[in-house]
Every structure is written in structure tokens, then in C-alpha cells.
Coordinates of C-alpha atoms in Angstrom, one line a residue:
M1 CA 19.2 -24.1 -57.2
T2 CA 21.5 -22.4 -59.7
R3 CA 23.3 -19.1 -59.6
N4 CA 20.9 -17.6 -62.1
N5 CA 17.9 -19.2 -60.4
P6 CA 18.4 -19.1 -56.7
S7 CA 15.9 -20.8 -54.4
R8 CA 13.8 -18.8 -52.0
T9 CA 15.7 -20.3 -49.0
W10 CA 19.0 -19.1 -50.4
V11 CA 17.6 -15.5 -50.6
V12 CA 15.8 -15.2 -47.3
S13 CA 17.9 -17.4 -44.9
P14 CA 19.4 -15.5 -42.0
D15 CA 22.3 -18.1 -42.0
L16 CA 25.3 -17.3 -44.2
L17 CA 25.1 -19.7 -47.2
S18 CA 28.0 -20.1 -49.6
V19 CA 29.6 -22.3 -52.2
V20 CA 33.4 -22.7 -51.8
T21 CA 35.8 -24.2 -54.3
A22 CA 38.4 -26.8 -53.5
D23 CA 41.1 -24.1 -53.3
G24 CA 39.1 -22.2 -50.7
R25 CA 37.6 -19.5 -52.8
F26 CA 34.0 -18.3 -52.5
E27 CA 32.1 -19.1 -55.7
D28 CA 28.8 -17.8 -54.5
I29 CA 27.2 -16.3 -51.3
N30 CA 23.7 -15.4 -50.3
P31 CA 22.4 -11.9 -49.2
A32 CA 22.9 -12.7 -45.5
W33 CA 26.6 -12.0 -45.9
L34 CA 25.7 -8.4 -46.7
D35 CA 23.3 -8.2 -43.7
T36 CA 25.9 -9.7 -41.3
F37 CA 29.2 -8.4 -42.4
G38 CA 28.5 -5.6 -44.9
W39 CA 30.2 -7.4 -47.7
T40 CA 28.6 -7.3 -51.1
E41 CA 28.4 -10.4 -53.4
Q42 CA 31.0 -8.8 -55.7
E43 CA 33.4 -8.1 -52.8
V44 CA 33.4 -11.7 -51.6
K45 CA 33.1 -13.8 -54.7
G46 CA 36.5 -15.0 -55.9
S47 CA 38.2 -14.2 -52.6
R48 CA 39.8 -16.8 -50.4
Y49 CA 38.4 -17.5 -47.0
S50 CA 41.8 -16.6 -45.6
D51 CA 41.1 -13.0 -46.5
F52 CA 38.4 -12.9 -43.9
V53 CA 39.4 -15.4 -41.1
H54 CA 40.9 -14.1 -37.9
P55 CA 44.7 -14.8 -37.9
E56 CA 44.4 -16.9 -34.7
D57 CA 41.7 -19.1 -36.3
L58 CA 43.5 -19.6 -39.7
A59 CA 45.3 -22.9 -38.9
A60 CA 42.1 -24.5 -37.6
T61 CA 40.2 -23.3 -40.6
D62 CA 42.8 -24.7 -43.0
A63 CA 42.5 -28.1 -41.2
A64 CA 38.7 -28.0 -41.7
L65 CA 39.2 -27.4 -45.4
H66 CA 41.6 -30.4 -45.6
A67 CA 38.9 -32.5 -44.0
L68 CA 36.4 -31.5 -46.7
R69 CA 39.0 -32.3 -49.4
R70 CA 39.1 -35.8 -47.9
G71 CA 35.4 -36.0 -48.3
E72 CA 34.6 -35.6 -44.7
P73 CA 31.8 -33.3 -43.5
V74 CA 32.6 -30.4 -41.1
L75 CA 30.1 -30.0 -38.3
R76 CA 29.8 -27.1 -35.8
F77 CA 33.3 -25.7 -36.6
E78 CA 33.7 -22.3 -35.1
N79 CA 35.9 -19.4 -36.2
R80 CA 35.9 -15.6 -36.5
Y81 CA 35.2 -13.7 -39.7
R82 CA 36.1 -10.0 -40.3
G83 CA 33.3 -7.6 -41.3
K84 CA 33.7 -4.7 -43.6
D85 CA 34.0 -2.4 -40.6
G86 CA 37.0 -4.4 -39.3
S87 CA 35.2 -6.1 -36.4
Y88 CA 35.1 -9.9 -36.1
R89 CA 32.1 -12.1 -35.4
W90 CA 31.9 -15.7 -34.4
L91 CA 30.5 -18.2 -36.9
S92 CA 29.5 -21.8 -36.5
W93 CA 30.0 -23.8 -39.7
V94 CA 28.4 -26.9 -41.3
A95 CA 30.0 -27.8 -44.6
V96 CA 29.7 -30.9 -46.9
P97 CA 31.5 -31.8 -50.1
E98 CA 29.3 -31.5 -53.3
G99 CA 31.3 -32.6 -56.3
S100 CA 34.2 -30.3 -56.8
T101 CA 32.8 -27.7 -54.4
Y102 CA 31.7 -27.5 -50.8
L103 CA 28.3 -26.3 -49.7
C104 CA 28.6 -24.3 -46.5
S105 CA 26.2 -22.8 -44.0
A106 CA 27.4 -20.6 -41.1
R107 CA 25.4 -19.2 -38.2
D108 CA 26.3 -16.0 -36.3
I109 CA 27.0 -17.1 -32.7
T110 CA 28.7 -14.0 -31.5
H111 CA 26.1 -13.3 -28.7
E112 CA 26.2 -16.9 -27.5
K113 CA 30.0 -16.9 -27.6
L114 CA 30.2 -13.7 -25.6
A115 CA 27.7 -14.9 -23.1
S116 CA 29.6 -18.2 -22.7
E117 CA 32.8 -16.3 -22.2
E118 CA 31.1 -14.1 -19.6
R119 CA 29.9 -17.3 -17.8
D120 CA 33.4 -18.7 -17.9
R121 CA 34.7 -15.5 -16.4
L122 CA 32.1 -15.5 -13.7
W123 CA 32.8 -19.2 -13.1
A124 CA 36.5 -18.5 -12.7
L125 CA 36.3 -15.2 -10.8
S126 CA 33.2 -15.8 -8.5
E127 CA 33.9 -15.8 -4.8
D128 CA 30.9 -18.0 -4.4
M129 CA 31.4 -21.8 -4.7
L130 CA 29.8 -22.9 -8.0
A131 CA 29.2 -26.6 -8.8
R132 CA 27.4 -28.9 -11.1
A133 CA 26.4 -32.2 -9.5
D134 CA 24.0 -35.1 -9.9
Y135 CA 21.5 -36.7 -7.5
E136 CA 23.7 -39.8 -7.3
G137 CA 26.2 -37.9 -5.1
K138 CA 29.0 -36.8 -7.5
M139 CA 30.1 -33.4 -8.7
S140 CA 31.1 -33.0 -12.3
A141 CA 32.4 -29.4 -12.2
V142 CA 33.6 -27.0 -9.5
N143 CA 34.9 -23.5 -9.9
P144 CA 38.2 -22.2 -8.3
A145 CA 36.3 -20.7 -5.3
W146 CA 36.0 -24.2 -3.8
T147 CA 39.8 -24.4 -3.5
A148 CA 40.0 -20.8 -2.2
V149 CA 37.4 -21.4 0.5
L150 CA 38.0 -25.0 1.5
G151 CA 41.6 -25.7 0.4
F152 CA 40.9 -28.9 -1.6
S153 CA 42.1 -29.3 -5.2
Q154 CA 39.7 -29.7 -8.0
R155 CA 40.7 -33.3 -8.4
E156 CA 40.1 -34.1 -4.7
L157 CA 36.7 -32.5 -4.9
L158 CA 35.5 -34.3 -8.0
S159 CA 36.9 -37.7 -7.0
R160 CA 34.9 -38.0 -3.8
P161 CA 31.1 -38.1 -3.1
Y162 CA 30.0 -34.6 -2.0
A163 CA 28.4 -36.2 1.1
D164 CA 31.9 -36.9 2.3
F165 CA 32.5 -33.2 2.8
M166 CA 29.4 -32.6 4.8
H167 CA 29.3 -32.4 8.6
P168 CA 27.8 -35.8 9.8
D169 CA 25.0 -33.9 11.6
D170 CA 24.0 -32.1 8.4
T171 CA 24.2 -34.9 5.9
G172 CA 20.6 -36.3 6.4
V173 CA 19.0 -32.9 6.2
T174 CA 21.0 -31.8 3.1
L175 CA 20.4 -35.1 1.1
G176 CA 16.8 -34.9 2.1
A177 CA 16.5 -31.4 0.7
L178 CA 18.2 -32.4 -2.6
A179 CA 15.9 -35.5 -2.9
S180 CA 12.9 -33.3 -2.4
M181 CA 14.1 -30.8 -5.0
G182 CA 14.6 -33.7 -7.5
Q183 CA 10.9 -34.7 -7.0
T184 CA 9.4 -31.2 -7.1
G185 CA 11.7 -29.7 -9.6
R186 CA 11.8 -26.5 -7.6
P187 CA 14.9 -24.7 -6.4
T188 CA 15.8 -24.9 -2.7
R189 CA 17.9 -23.1 -0.1
F190 CA 19.6 -24.4 3.0
E191 CA 22.7 -24.1 5.2
N192 CA 25.2 -26.8 6.2
R193 CA 28.7 -27.2 7.3
I194 CA 31.4 -28.3 4.8
L195 CA 34.8 -29.8 5.6
S196 CA 37.9 -27.7 4.8
A197 CA 41.4 -29.0 4.2
D198 CA 42.5 -27.9 7.6
G199 CA 40.0 -30.3 9.3
N200 CA 37.5 -27.6 10.4
Y201 CA 34.0 -27.1 9.1
K202 CA 32.8 -23.9 7.5
P203 CA 29.2 -22.8 7.4
I204 CA 27.9 -22.5 3.8
G205 CA 24.6 -21.1 2.6
W206 CA 23.4 -22.9 -0.5
T207 CA 21.1 -22.0 -3.3
V208 CA 20.4 -25.1 -5.5
S209 CA 18.5 -25.3 -8.7
P210 CA 17.6 -28.4 -10.8
E211 CA 18.6 -28.8 -14.5
P212 CA 15.9 -29.8 -17.0
D213 CA 17.5 -33.2 -17.6
G214 CA 16.3 -34.4 -14.2
R215 CA 19.7 -35.8 -13.3
N216 CA 21.8 -32.8 -12.5
F217 CA 21.6 -29.6 -10.6
I218 CA 23.6 -26.4 -10.2
A219 CA 24.6 -25.3 -6.7
V220 CA 25.8 -21.9 -5.5
G221 CA 27.4 -21.8 -2.0
R222 CA 28.5 -18.8 0.0
D223 CA 30.9 -18.9 2.9
L224 CA 29.0 -17.6 6.0
S225 CA 32.0 -17.7 8.3
D226 CA 32.4 -13.9 8.5
Y227 CA 28.6 -13.4 8.7
K228 CA 28.3 -15.9 11.5
A229 CA 31.2 -14.3 13.4
R230 CA 29.5 -10.9 13.1
E231 CA 26.2 -12.5 14.1
R232 CA 27.9 -13.8 17.3
E233 CA 29.5 -10.4 17.9
L234 CA 26.1 -8.8 17.5
I235 CA 24.5 -11.2 19.9
Q236 CA 27.2 -10.6 22.4
A237 CA 26.8 -6.8 22.0
Q238 CA 23.0 -7.1 22.4
E239 CA 23.6 -9.2 25.6
A240 CA 26.0 -6.5 26.9
L241 CA 23.5 -3.8 26.0
R242 CA 20.6 -5.6 27.7
Q243 CA 22.8 -6.1 30.8
A244 CA 23.7 -2.4 30.7
Q245 CA 20.0 -1.4 30.3
K246 CA 19.1 -3.8 33.1
M247 CA 21.7 -2.2 35.4
E248 CA 20.4 1.3 34.4
A249 CA 16.8 0.2 35.1
V250 CA 18.0 -1.2 38.5
G251 CA 19.7 2.1 39.2
Q252 CA 16.5 4.1 38.3
L253 CA 14.4 1.7 40.3
T254 CA 16.7 2.0 43.3
G255 CA 16.8 5.8 43.2
G256 CA 13.1 6.1 42.8
I257 CA 12.3 3.7 45.6
A258 CA 14.9 5.4 47.8
H259 CA 13.3 8.8 47.2
D260 CA 9.7 7.7 47.9
F261 CA 10.6 5.6 50.9
N262 CA 12.8 8.4 52.3
N263 CA 9.6 10.5 52.3
L264 CA 7.7 7.8 54.1
L265 CA 10.5 7.1 56.6
N266 CA 10.7 10.7 57.4
A267 CA 7.0 10.9 58.1
I268 CA 7.2 7.8 60.4
S269 CA 10.3 8.9 62.2
I270 CA 9.2 12.5 62.9
N271 CA 5.8 11.3 64.1
L272 CA 7.5 8.9 66.5
E273 CA 9.8 11.7 67.7
M274 CA 6.8 13.9 68.4
L275 CA 5.1 10.9 70.2
S276 CA 8.2 10.4 72.3
R277 CA 8.5 14.2 73.1
R278 CA 4.8 14.4 74.1
M279 CA 5.1 11.3 76.3
A280 CA 8.2 12.7 77.9
L281 CA 6.2 15.9 78.8
G282 CA 3.4 13.7 80.1
Q283 CA 1.1 14.9 77.3
F284 CA -0.7 11.7 76.4
D285 CA -3.9 13.3 75.0
A286 CA -2.4 13.8 71.5
T287 CA -0.5 10.6 71.1
E288 CA -3.2 8.9 69.0
K289 CA -2.8 11.5 66.3
Y290 CA 0.9 10.7 65.8
V291 CA 0.3 7.0 65.8
N292 CA -2.4 7.5 63.1
M293 CA -0.1 9.6 61.0
A294 CA 2.7 7.1 61.3
L295 CA 0.3 4.3 60.3
G296 CA -0.8 6.5 57.3
A297 CA 2.8 6.6 56.1
V298 CA 3.0 2.9 56.4
R299 CA -0.1 2.6 54.3
R300 CA 1.6 4.9 51.7
G301 CA 4.5 2.5 51.7
A302 CA 2.1 -0.3 50.9
T303 CA 0.7 1.8 48.0
L304 CA 4.2 2.3 46.6
T305 CA 4.7 -1.4 46.8
Q306 CA 1.5 -1.9 44.9
R307 CA 2.7 0.4 42.2
L308 CA 5.9 -1.6 41.8
L309 CA 3.8 -4.8 41.7
A310 CA 1.6 -3.2 39.0
F311 CA 4.7 -2.7 36.9
S312 CA 5.9 -6.3 37.5
R313 CA 2.3 -7.5 36.8
R314 CA 2.1 -9.1 40.2
Q315 CA -0.5 -6.9 42.0
T316 CA -3.8 -8.3 43.3
L317 CA -6.6 -7.2 41.1
D318 CA -10.3 -7.2 41.6
P319 CA -11.7 -7.6 38.1
Q320 CA -15.4 -6.9 37.5
P321 CA -17.5 -6.4 34.3
V322 CA -17.2 -2.7 33.5
D323 CA -18.9 -0.3 31.1
V324 CA -15.9 1.7 30.0
Y325 CA -18.0 4.7 28.7
Q326 CA -19.9 4.9 32.0
L327 CA -16.7 4.7 34.0
V328 CA -15.1 7.5 31.9
T329 CA -18.1 9.8 32.1
G330 CA -18.1 9.1 35.9
I331 CA -14.7 10.6 36.3
E332 CA -15.0 13.2 33.5
D333 CA -15.4 16.1 35.9
M334 CA -12.3 15.0 37.8
I335 CA -10.4 14.8 34.5
R336 CA -11.6 18.3 33.5
H337 CA -10.6 19.7 36.9
T338 CA -7.2 18.1 36.7
A339 CA -6.6 19.1 33.1
G340 CA -7.3 22.8 33.9
P341 CA -9.1 25.5 31.9
E342 CA -6.5 25.6 29.0
V343 CA -7.3 22.0 28.0
N344 CA -10.5 21.2 26.1
V345 CA -11.6 17.6 27.2
E346 CA -13.8 15.5 24.8
V347 CA -15.2 12.1 25.6
Q348 CA -16.4 9.8 22.8
G349 CA -17.9 6.4 23.1
E350 CA -19.0 4.0 20.3
P351 CA -22.7 3.0 20.5
G352 CA -23.1 -0.5 21.6
L353 CA -19.8 -0.6 23.3
W354 CA -18.8 -4.0 24.7
S355 CA -18.0 -4.5 28.3
I356 CA -14.6 -5.5 29.7
N357 CA -13.6 -7.4 32.8
V358 CA -11.0 -5.3 34.7
D359 CA -10.4 -3.8 38.1
P360 CA -12.4 -0.6 37.8
S361 CA -10.3 1.4 40.3
Q362 CA -7.1 0.5 38.5
L363 CA -8.6 1.5 35.2
E364 CA -9.6 4.8 36.7
N365 CA -6.0 5.3 38.0
S366 CA -4.6 4.4 34.6
L367 CA -6.9 6.8 32.8
L368 CA -6.0 9.6 35.2
N369 CA -2.3 8.9 34.8
L370 CA -2.6 9.1 31.0
C371 CA -4.7 12.2 31.2
I372 CA -2.2 13.9 33.5
N373 CA 0.6 13.0 31.1
A374 CA -1.4 14.4 28.2
R375 CA -2.1 17.6 30.1
D376 CA 1.6 18.0 30.9
A377 CA 2.5 17.5 27.3
M378 CA 0.3 20.4 26.3
L379 CA 1.7 22.9 28.8
P380 CA 1.7 25.9 28.9
H381 CA -0.7 26.7 26.1
G382 CA -3.2 23.8 26.5
G383 CA -4.9 22.0 23.7
L384 CA -7.3 19.2 23.0
L385 CA -7.5 16.0 25.2
R386 CA -9.8 13.4 23.7
I387 CA -10.8 10.1 25.4
T388 CA -12.3 7.5 23.1
A389 CA -13.7 4.1 23.7
D390 CA -14.3 1.8 20.6
N391 CA -15.0 -1.8 19.8
Q392 CA -12.1 -3.4 17.9
V393 CA -12.0 -6.8 16.1
L394 CA -8.3 -7.8 15.7
D395 CA -7.4 -10.2 13.0
A396 CA -4.4 -12.5 13.3
G397 CA -1.9 -9.9 11.8
N398 CA -3.0 -6.9 13.9
A399 CA -3.3 -9.1 17.0
R400 CA 0.2 -10.5 16.5
A401 CA 1.6 -6.9 16.2
L402 CA 0.1 -6.2 19.7
D403 CA 1.2 -9.6 21.1
L404 CA -2.4 -10.5 21.7
P405 CA -4.7 -13.4 20.6
A406 CA -7.0 -12.5 17.7
G407 CA -10.5 -11.6 18.7
D408 CA -12.8 -8.9 20.1
Y409 CA -11.4 -6.0 22.2
V410 CA -12.4 -2.7 23.5
S411 CA -9.9 0.1 22.9
V412 CA -9.6 3.0 25.3
S413 CA -7.5 5.9 23.9
V414 CA -6.2 9.1 25.4
I415 CA -5.2 11.5 22.6
D416 CA -3.5 14.8 23.1
T417 CA -2.3 17.6 20.8
G418 CA 0.9 18.2 22.8
A419 CA 4.6 18.2 22.1
G420 CA 4.8 14.5 21.2
M421 CA 7.8 12.2 21.8
P422 CA 10.8 11.4 19.7
P423 CA 11.6 7.7 19.0
D424 CA 14.3 7.4 21.7
V425 CA 11.8 8.6 24.3
M426 CA 9.0 6.4 22.9
A427 CA 11.3 3.4 23.2
R428 CA 11.6 4.0 27.0
A429 CA 8.1 5.4 27.7
F430 CA 7.1 2.4 29.8
D431 CA 10.3 1.9 31.7
P432 CA 10.0 2.3 35.5
F433 CA 11.2 5.6 36.9
F434 CA 12.0 6.9 33.4
T435 CA 10.5 10.4 33.0
T436 CA 11.2 13.4 30.8
K437 CA 9.5 15.8 33.2
P438 CA 11.6 18.3 35.1
L439 CA 13.5 16.8 38.1
G440 CA 11.2 16.1 40.9
Q441 CA 8.0 16.6 39.0
G442 CA 7.4 13.0 38.0
T443 CA 8.4 9.7 39.5
G444 CA 8.4 7.8 36.2
L445 CA 6.1 5.1 37.6
G446 CA 2.8 6.3 36.0
L447 CA 3.2 4.7 32.5
S448 CA 4.9 1.6 33.8
M449 CA 2.0 1.1 36.2
V450 CA -0.5 1.5 33.4
Y451 CA 1.5 -1.0 31.3
G452 CA 1.6 -3.5 34.1
F453 CA -2.1 -3.2 34.9
V454 CA -3.2 -3.6 31.2
R455 CA -1.0 -6.5 30.5
Q456 CA -2.1 -8.3 33.7
S457 CA -5.7 -7.7 32.6
G458 CA -5.0 -9.6 29.4
G459 CA -4.6 -6.5 27.2
H460 CA -1.9 -4.3 25.7
V461 CA -0.9 -0.7 25.5
Q462 CA 0.1 0.9 22.2
A463 CA 1.8 4.3 22.1
Q464 CA 1.9 6.4 18.9
S465 CA 3.7 9.8 18.8
Q466 CA 5.7 12.2 16.8
P467 CA 7.4 15.3 17.9
G468 CA 5.0 18.2 17.4
N469 CA 2.1 16.0 16.5
G470 CA 0.8 14.9 19.8
T471 CA 0.5 11.4 21.4
T472 CA -2.0 8.6 21.4
M473 CA -2.0 6.1 24.2
C474 CA -4.4 3.2 23.4
M475 CA -5.2 0.5 25.9
Y476 CA -6.7 -2.7 24.5
F477 CA -8.9 -5.0 26.8
P478 CA -10.5 -8.3 25.8
R479 CA -14.2 -8.2 25.3
H480 CA -16.3 -9.6 28.2
D481 CA -20.0 -10.6 28.2
G482 CA -21.6 -9.9 31.6
M483 CA -23.4 -7.4 33.8
V484 CA -21.6 -4.1 34.3
R485 CA -21.1 -2.1 37.5
E486 CA -21.7 1.6 38.1
A487 CA -18.5 3.7 38.0
E488 CA -17.9 5.6 41.2
T489 CA -16.5 9.1 41.3
P490 CA -13.9 9.6 43.9
A491 CA -14.4 12.5 46.3
A492 CA -12.2 15.5 46.0
S493 CA -9.7 16.1 48.8
E494 CA -9.9 19.2 50.8
L495 CA -7.1 21.8 51.0
N496 CA -6.1 22.7 54.5
V497 CA -4.5 26.1 54.6
S498 CA -3.9 28.2 57.7
T499 CA -2.8 31.8 57.8
D500 CA -1.8 34.4 60.5
G501 CA 1.3 35.8 62.1
D502 CA 5.0 35.4 61.3
V503 CA 4.7 32.8 58.5
I504 CA 6.4 29.8 57.0
L505 CA 4.8 28.4 53.8
L506 CA 5.1 24.6 53.8
I507 CA 4.4 22.7 50.5
D508 CA 4.5 18.9 50.6
D509 CA 2.1 16.4 49.0
E510 CA 2.9 13.9 51.8
E511 CA 0.1 14.9 54.2
T512 CA 1.4 13.0 57.2
L513 CA 4.8 14.6 56.9
R514 CA 3.4 18.0 56.1
V515 CA 1.1 18.0 59.2
V516 CA 3.7 16.9 61.7
V517 CA 6.4 19.2 60.2
A518 CA 3.9 22.1 60.6
E519 CA 3.4 21.1 64.2
V520 CA 7.1 20.9 64.9
L521 CA 7.5 24.4 63.4
G522 CA 4.5 25.6 65.4
L523 CA 6.2 24.3 68.6
G524 CA 9.2 26.5 67.6
G525 CA 7.0 29.6 67.6
Y526 CA 6.4 29.8 63.9
Q527 CA 3.1 30.1 62.2
V528 CA 2.7 27.7 59.2
L529 CA 0.7 27.9 56.0
Q530 CA 0.2 24.5 54.3
A531 CA -0.3 23.5 50.7
P532 CA -0.3 20.1 49.1
D533 CA 1.1 21.0 45.7
G534 CA 2.7 23.8 43.7
P535 CA -0.4 25.5 42.3
S536 CA -2.0 25.7 45.8
G537 CA 1.2 27.1 47.2
M538 CA 1.4 29.7 44.4
E539 CA -2.1 30.9 45.3
I540 CA -0.9 31.7 48.8
L541 CA 2.3 33.4 47.5
R542 CA 0.3 35.6 45.1
S543 CA -2.0 36.6 48.0
G544 CA -1.3 39.3 50.6
A545 CA -0.3 36.8 53.3
R546 CA 3.1 37.3 54.9
V547 CA 5.6 34.6 54.0
D548 CA 9.1 34.8 55.5
L549 CA 10.3 31.3 54.4
L550 CA 9.2 28.8 51.8
I551 CA 9.8 25.2 52.7
T552 CA 8.9 22.9 49.8
D553 CA 9.4 19.4 48.7
V554 CA 11.1 19.0 45.3
G555 CA 8.8 16.3 44.0
L556 CA 5.3 17.8 43.8
P557 CA 2.2 16.8 41.8
N558 CA -0.1 18.8 39.5
G559 CA 2.3 20.5 37.1
M560 CA 4.9 22.3 39.3
N561 CA 7.8 20.9 41.1
G562 CA 9.5 22.5 44.1
R563 CA 12.2 24.3 42.1
Q564 CA 9.6 25.7 39.7
V565 CA 7.5 26.9 42.7
A566 CA 10.6 28.6 44.2
D567 CA 11.6 30.3 41.0
A568 CA 8.0 31.6 40.5
A569 CA 7.8 32.7 44.1
R570 CA 10.8 34.9 43.7
V571 CA 9.2 36.6 40.8
V572 CA 6.3 37.8 43.1
R573 CA 8.4 37.9 46.3
P574 CA 12.0 38.8 45.4
G575 CA 14.6 37.5 47.9
L576 CA 12.3 35.0 49.5
K577 CA 14.3 32.4 51.4
V578 CA 13.7 28.8 50.3
L579 CA 14.4 25.5 52.0
F580 CA 14.0 22.4 49.8
I581 CA 13.2 19.2 51.6
T582 CA 13.6 16.1 49.4
G583 CA 14.1 12.4 49.3
Y584 CA 16.5 12.7 46.3
A585 CA 20.2 13.0 46.7
E586 CA 21.0 16.6 47.6
N587 CA 22.8 17.5 44.4
A588 CA 20.4 15.7 42.1
A589 CA 17.4 17.2 43.7
V590 CA 17.6 20.7 42.4
G591 CA 19.8 20.7 39.3
N592 CA 23.2 19.4 40.4
G593 CA 23.3 21.8 43.4
L594 CA 23.1 25.0 41.3
L595 CA 21.1 27.0 43.8
D596 CA 20.4 30.7 43.8
P597 CA 21.4 32.7 46.9
G598 CA 19.0 32.1 49.7
M599 CA 18.1 28.6 48.6
H600 CA 19.1 25.6 50.7
V601 CA 18.5 21.8 50.8
L602 CA 17.6 19.4 53.6
T603 CA 17.5 15.8 52.6
K604 CA 15.0 13.3 54.0
P605 CA 14.7 11.6 56.4
F606 CA 15.6 14.4 58.8
D607 CA 14.9 14.8 62.6
M608 CA 13.1 17.6 64.2
A609 CA 16.3 19.1 65.6
A610 CA 17.9 19.3 62.2
L611 CA 14.8 21.0 60.7
S612 CA 14.5 23.4 63.6
T613 CA 18.2 24.4 63.5
R614 CA 18.1 24.9 59.7
V615 CA 15.0 27.0 59.8
E616 CA 16.3 29.1 62.7
E617 CA 19.6 29.7 60.8
L618 CA 17.7 30.8 57.7
L619 CA 15.4 33.2 59.4
E620 CA 18.2 34.8 61.4
R621 CA 20.1 35.7 58.3

């Protein structure tokens, strides 16, 4: 190569090639100088290197030139050169003596240098513990975060095997993970405890990656002390929340049981009082009636206990092979009657529906409970209530989401177009005695009983709902191969209403209590009309029958509680006197005691004398 006949490499090389004289002047440069720095050949040739070198690098560059003068090559020498725009770029030089001149090649390493400086800054400033170590057990480099986290100096950390700093219980697992990484060449993660200078151990979370040389690895460790402390606090808070929820559930359970058992005790006690009074008068012919009604209340107590057992999944079931579609169509008329004319009921069953092995009466009860809830959610305007039965094959993922084994199931869904439930209500939908219905209208045992029955039958209940978009309650039951039974339709109960004379309207769904209270009032000279629920009572109130006093339980079925009945009654009969009888606490029974004039409360259990006195006082006013 000569200046008049340059080689192709000289022209096209991206490296900066030059010929430098012994006194440090550029004799020739290649076109890469123009591309990198903007200097033309005429601007550089004849100039000394000191015209371009960064002042801080000038002494080192002079030393490199002296080495060349001694005949020594210069390899990978780095310095900064100024471009035509005034900026500096890093160059890495290789230079060798050639006669009275030096042949030089420089590579632009600015990007690499900046990246290295950035890595150095991260190494120094990182709050994570960074280290380079080998599989033999020694660390060759640690960043300042080690000292900040653990308190040991860099010299102490690098002079001891890293296993010395591990908790003895974590050493085997940690060294095993590192050995496995060395064999597989794949990064790994783990946690262990590392000794600090104060003698305590700190939890550290590690991300470790092997280097290509097969001898070393890079480790990044994060101090988990604060995270672990927050985790402990969260666990403690969750435990406290669970305890609070447990106590709240106990309170709801206690209040609900007290209400229902107060009703039953009242029925038993008042029947026994009547029995005692009849016997004192020598009237033994009617004693069997009171005994039977008291026994009926006892049986109701057993039913309540069964509901509680259903929630706890401890009830005695009588499982039988059941055709779900046949069972649903068997009670379809009852569902339509219960839902009312404003609700359109649809029943859909998949062809070839599998059978299930369940207690059919409990399944009927569960369906009725869900349908009543669906109806109530669509009040007052009604809507569509759809009951579907389908075959479902749950794979491992879907089954795991339902806490069920994978396999074949029959799903029975009750779908409504009602108000829907917000997430906070959804979260408590199956809690015992939790209800969003007006006070006294629902016990809150319905869904918990459904949940207990389905779980005890080997299935699961899934609820899906959004405010304004209705609710879907889906029961999953395991498939069963076997003969099916015929579903039986329960007989409808008869309404016993009497009319005539100076009238008290008595509304109570507890038949034994209602009948004997009516008799007590009859002995006091009053004539009594009876109704088992709010809608039946309202039919009487809208009729032409005379009613001087309304006595109503607060907790009533079929869509209207006692307070709603009383308010509606005063629309058609202004000024009607009302006596609420309830097993709830007096204030809680009817809206914290905020009663309109002429409304009063008598809490259960009560005796005949208290009832008679209160009725007498009300009718005299």
C-alpha cells in the first residue's frame, strides 16, 4: 500500500487507520476518520495527535508514543478523541513500529465504554446484592450492597467461602441448586438465609445465572426482610379478620337460632298453658289437640336442627338415583305457583341427561329455595326464571376451580333476570343467617342449606352475578349410573281462614302457634281471622271483612314480611292498629323501633296473659 495506491482494506475499513511519524504527527489517514469524527484528510494530515486527544488522556497517550519509540507495540490502549463537532469518542488503539513511522489502527468503542460505565454505576448503586462467584465456593466480586445489607467488608466477603455465610439448614439445598445449575446451564431461583455482621440471619431471594465459561456464575440477591415482615403482618391481619368473621357468623347464627327457637318455644309454652287451663276447668276432651300442637312445634325444632346440620354438612341424607329433569318437571307447577304470574318460568333439559345419586327431597327443597330467591330478586316487576339441567364433563382445570375431581357431572342451574348481586354480597351469599332481604323476610339459611346439601352430596355450587344482570346459581352433582325414581309432587297446603264478628286478623306462618293464639283470643271474646303469610293476609285486608286489629309475625314467607303487610294494610285501612309478634329482639324486629303511631311489639315467647292484656289495651284505645 502506498499513499498514491491505497489498498481496498484501507479505503473500506470501519476502523480508523493511520500512519503516524515519530514526533506524533499524522502522515496519512483512511476515510473512516471522516465517517467517525467529521475530519477530512487535509484537516488531520500534518497535525499532532495532541490536537485531538482529551486533555485528561494526554499523559497516557504520550507514554504510549514513547513505548512505540522504544520499538514496543501498543495493544488495546484506550483514549478519547475530539470530533469536529467538539464531542469526544473513545478509541481502542493497536499500534506497531514500521521503520521511522508507526502503523496505527483504532476502533470506536464509545458504546461499549458507556455500557461498561453504566454497568459500573449499577454495580455500585444497586440495592440488590450482586456477586460473581465460582462453583468451587469462592466469590471473586461483590458490590457495595453486600456491605450495606450484611455489614461485612468486601475483604471479609471475598476471603471466605460463600457457604460460611449460609444458615446451616439452608446450605445443602443452596449448594444443590447451584450444582444443578452448573449441570443444566439454566438460571435458577431460590431463597435462603444469609449471616449478617450482627450475628442474625437475613432472608435473601436469589436469581442466579451461569456464565458461558462453565466455571463462574452471576448472582443477584434481594433482602426480603421487609417483605417477610409485611407477610407476617398480613397473615396476622388475615387471622384477625377470620376471627372477626367467625365471631360475626357466630353472632348471626345465635340470633337466627334464638329467633326461630323463640317461635317454637312460644308455640310449646302457650299450648301447655292452654292444656293446664283446660285441665283446671275439668275440660279433658280437648287436651289431645294441645299435646299434638306442642309436639308439632317440637318437630319444627327438629327441622330447624336439620337445616343447621345441612349447612354444616352433617345431616342424614337418603341418596337415590334421580332423573333431574323428571324431578324438576314434577315440581314445575309448584314453582310456577310460588313464582307468581309476573315471573315466566322455563324448564330446559338436555337430551340423554345422566342420572345423579342424591336425596330427592333435599334436591327439591334446594331447587325451591333457589327459585324463591330468584323470584324475590325480580320483584316487583317480574322477569324470566329459567331452570336448566345439562351434562358437564369437567377437565382438570375446570374441576380444580370448583374444588371437584375431574369427571362427569350433571349441572342444575337456576337463572333469573333480577337485580343481581354486587361482589361483597356474592362473597357472603352462602354464609348462614346472612340475607339482604328486608328484616324479618328471610332467615338467611336457604343458600347455606343448599350449599351444605350439595357439598355433602359430592358436588359444588357456583354463583355468578352482576348488579343489574341477574344471577345464575349452578349446582354440580357427580354422574351416577343406575335406575331412577319417580319425582313426587308435594301436596299444597290448605289455607284456613275464618270470618265473622268483631275481628282480629292474625298472620303467622307457625301454624301451631297461630291456631292456639287464635283460640286464646277466642276465649277472650274476640273473633279471629287467620292467614299463614303476608299475601294471604292482604287478601283479607282488601276484602270487605271487618278488621279491628292486625296481629302479625315479623318474619313471614312468600314475599312480604310483617312490617310490609302492616304498611300495606294502612293504605287500604288507614289507622288500623297493629301488634307485631316476633322472636327477634324488639328494636331489631321492625327497623330499630321506629314504629308509626298505633303499632306495637310483643316479643316471643309470651304467655297468654301478656297477649290478652296487650290486645285488650290496644282495642280499648
